[in-house]
Amino acid sequence: MRKLIAVVAAVGLVASIGAAPAVAGKKPVKVHESFGASLAPFPKDERWNEAGFTKPGCSAGEQDVHWTAVEFTAPGKGNLRFYMEGFTGDHDIYLFMTEEVFLRGDSAQVGAEMAPPEEEIIAPLKKGQKVTLVACNWAGHPDVLAHYEGTFK
């Protein structure tokens, strides 16, 4: 019986030693993707809420006409950077969790105080957390191209 216990303990020890380097050597997952579309402008402001357009800004328009989206599930804990740059006019980005806006990037690229043509959201995410990344055309050139990237543990 002692011999059996010693053998089981030795096998368990060898298995745990072999598993430790595999866990310790797990490399972070790097993500870098892009998505886009040609979209019509949808310059919605808060006055449109009375007409039933309750989502913010151009995300209140019609999918694949005024906005485009991708679903993202975090492969681990980390920060997701969602951004657009170099566009013409006024484009916006939103990060939705379920049906609610979690974060938004909607700098005004119109008027006398024009912001640079860039939008950015940085969101801390937990492993398995699901979000919807939305890029839309508020009042700009039809070509919308968004990027997202991050390193996850």
Short mmCIF file of C-alpha atoms in Angstrom, two decimals:
data_model
loop_
_atom_site.label_atom_id
_atom_site.label_comp_id
_atom_site.label_asym_id
_atom_site.label_seq_id
_atom_site.Cartn_x
_atom_site.Cartn_y
_atom_site.Cartn_z
CA MET A 1 0.00 0.00 0.00
CA ARG A 2 2.86 2.38 0.82
CA LYS A 3 4.42 1.58 -2.51
CA LEU A 4 1.15 2.46 -4.31
CA ILE A 5 0.86 5.75 -2.44
CA ALA A 6 4.49 6.58 -3.24
CA VAL A 7 3.96 5.82 -6.94
CA VAL A 8 0.75 7.92 -7.10
CA ALA A 9 2.50 10.80 -5.32
CA ALA A 10 5.49 10.58 -7.67
CA VAL A 11 3.25 10.56 -10.75
CA GLY A 12 1.30 13.56 -9.38
CA LEU A 13 4.54 15.44 -8.71
CA VAL A 14 5.88 14.77 -12.19
CA ALA A 15 2.55 15.85 -13.75
CA SER A 16 2.45 19.10 -11.75
CA ILE A 17 6.06 19.93 -12.63
CA GLY A 18 5.33 19.30 -16.31
CA ALA A 19 2.22 21.49 -16.23
CA ALA A 20 3.89 24.47 -14.51
CA PRO A 21 6.07 25.48 -17.49
CA ALA A 22 3.09 25.20 -19.83
CA VAL A 23 1.07 27.63 -17.68
CA ALA A 24 4.01 29.95 -17.03
CA GLY A 25 4.97 29.96 -20.73
CA LYS A 26 1.51 30.94 -21.99
CA LYS A 27 2.02 33.84 -24.37
CA PRO A 28 -0.34 36.83 -24.50
CA VAL A 29 -2.81 36.92 -27.38
CA LYS A 30 -2.33 39.90 -29.71
CA VAL A 31 -5.30 41.14 -31.73
CA HIS A 32 -5.21 43.61 -34.63
CA GLU A 33 -8.14 43.68 -37.05
CA SER A 34 -9.95 46.18 -39.29
CA PHE A 35 -13.46 46.49 -40.70
CA GLY A 36 -15.26 49.04 -42.81
CA ALA A 37 -17.93 49.92 -45.33
CA SER A 38 -19.22 52.69 -47.56
CA LEU A 39 -21.93 54.39 -45.51
CA ALA A 40 -24.40 57.22 -46.00
CA PRO A 41 -24.27 60.11 -43.50
CA PHE A 42 -26.75 60.14 -40.62
CA PRO A 43 -26.32 63.46 -38.72
CA LYS A 44 -28.67 62.65 -35.87
CA ASP A 45 -28.76 64.90 -32.82
CA GLU A 46 -30.78 64.69 -29.61
CA ARG A 47 -33.90 66.22 -31.22
CA TRP A 48 -34.35 62.96 -33.15
CA ASN A 49 -35.02 61.07 -29.90
CA GLU A 50 -38.65 62.28 -29.98
CA ALA A 51 -39.04 60.54 -33.37
CA GLY A 52 -37.92 57.22 -31.88
CA PHE A 53 -34.22 57.33 -32.80
CA THR A 54 -32.88 56.66 -29.31
CA LYS A 55 -29.42 55.24 -30.01
CA PRO A 56 -26.68 57.87 -29.90
CA GLY A 57 -25.53 59.81 -32.94
CA CYS A 58 -25.21 58.06 -36.28
CA SER A 59 -25.58 54.62 -34.63
CA ALA A 60 -29.33 55.40 -34.59
CA GLY A 61 -29.42 54.97 -38.37
CA GLU A 62 -29.76 51.71 -40.26
CA GLN A 63 -27.10 48.98 -40.03
CA ASP A 64 -24.92 48.67 -43.16
CA VAL A 65 -26.43 51.91 -44.49
CA HIS A 66 -25.29 54.42 -41.82
CA TRP A 67 -23.22 52.22 -39.53
CA THR A 68 -21.31 48.95 -39.52
CA ALA A 69 -20.32 46.75 -36.61
CA VAL A 70 -18.38 43.70 -35.46
CA GLU A 71 -18.75 41.61 -32.34
CA PHE A 72 -15.61 41.10 -30.24
CA THR A 73 -15.04 38.67 -27.39
CA ALA A 74 -11.96 39.30 -25.26
CA PRO A 75 -9.66 36.24 -25.35
CA GLY A 76 -8.26 37.27 -21.95
CA LYS A 77 -7.88 40.24 -19.66
CA GLY A 78 -6.49 43.32 -21.38
CA ASN A 79 -7.16 46.68 -23.01
CA LEU A 80 -8.87 46.99 -26.37
CA ARG A 81 -8.03 50.03 -28.48
CA PHE A 82 -10.77 50.85 -31.03
CA TYR A 83 -10.00 53.69 -33.43
CA MET A 84 -10.46 55.43 -36.80
CA GLU A 85 -8.14 57.98 -38.36
CA GLY A 86 -7.53 59.86 -41.57
CA PHE A 87 -11.16 60.07 -42.67
CA THR A 88 -12.89 63.02 -44.33
CA GLY A 89 -15.80 64.69 -42.55
CA ASP A 90 -17.29 63.56 -39.24
CA HIS A 91 -17.31 59.87 -38.35
CA ASP A 92 -17.98 58.36 -34.91
CA ILE A 93 -17.30 55.10 -33.07
CA TYR A 94 -19.18 53.40 -30.24
CA LEU A 95 -18.51 50.42 -28.01
CA PHE A 96 -21.74 48.73 -26.90
CA MET A 97 -22.14 46.17 -24.12
CA THR A 98 -25.51 44.49 -24.66
CA GLU A 99 -27.72 47.32 -25.94
CA GLU A 100 -26.13 50.15 -23.95
CA VAL A 101 -23.27 52.42 -24.96
CA PHE A 102 -20.27 51.61 -22.83
CA LEU A 103 -17.90 54.12 -24.43
CA ARG A 104 -18.09 56.54 -27.34
CA GLY A 105 -15.73 58.45 -29.58
CA ASP A 106 -17.53 61.32 -31.24
CA SER A 107 -15.23 64.31 -31.59
CA ALA A 108 -16.70 67.07 -33.75
CA GLN A 109 -14.85 67.28 -37.06
CA VAL A 110 -17.08 70.13 -38.29
CA GLY A 111 -17.36 73.86 -37.66
CA ALA A 112 -14.73 76.44 -36.78
CA GLU A 113 -13.15 74.30 -34.03
CA MET A 114 -12.56 71.16 -36.11
CA ALA A 115 -11.02 68.25 -34.26
CA PRO A 116 -8.46 66.15 -36.15
CA PRO A 117 -9.95 63.30 -38.21
CA GLU A 118 -9.50 60.64 -35.58
CA GLU A 119 -11.61 58.79 -33.04
CA GLU A 120 -10.35 56.51 -30.27
CA ILE A 121 -11.73 54.39 -27.45
CA ILE A 122 -9.60 52.38 -25.03
CA ALA A 123 -11.60 49.86 -23.03
CA PRO A 124 -10.41 47.51 -20.28
CA LEU A 125 -11.99 44.09 -20.88
CA LYS A 126 -12.20 40.88 -18.88
CA LYS A 127 -11.69 37.42 -20.35
CA GLY A 128 -14.81 36.38 -22.25
CA GLN A 129 -16.38 39.84 -22.17
CA LYS A 130 -18.43 40.52 -25.33
CA VAL A 131 -18.75 43.95 -26.91
CA THR A 132 -20.05 45.36 -30.18
CA LEU A 133 -17.78 47.80 -32.00
CA VAL A 134 -19.73 50.29 -34.14
CA ALA A 135 -18.29 52.69 -36.73
CA CYS A 136 -20.63 55.17 -38.38
CA ASN A 137 -20.80 58.14 -40.72
CA TRP A 138 -22.29 61.17 -39.00
CA ALA A 139 -21.58 63.68 -41.78
CA GLY A 140 -18.58 62.66 -43.81
CA HIS A 141 -17.12 60.87 -46.80
CA PRO A 142 -18.82 57.48 -47.29
CA ASP A 143 -15.71 55.34 -46.71
CA VAL A 144 -15.49 54.26 -43.08
CA LEU A 145 -12.56 52.14 -41.89
CA ALA A 146 -12.13 51.22 -38.22
CA HIS A 147 -9.41 49.28 -36.43
CA TYR A 148 -9.17 47.45 -33.14
CA GLU A 149 -6.15 46.04 -31.37
CA GLY A 150 -4.97 44.85 -28.00
CA THR A 151 -2.88 42.39 -26.05
CA PHE A 152 -4.73 39.98 -23.80
CA LYS A 153 -3.42 37.67 -21.07
#
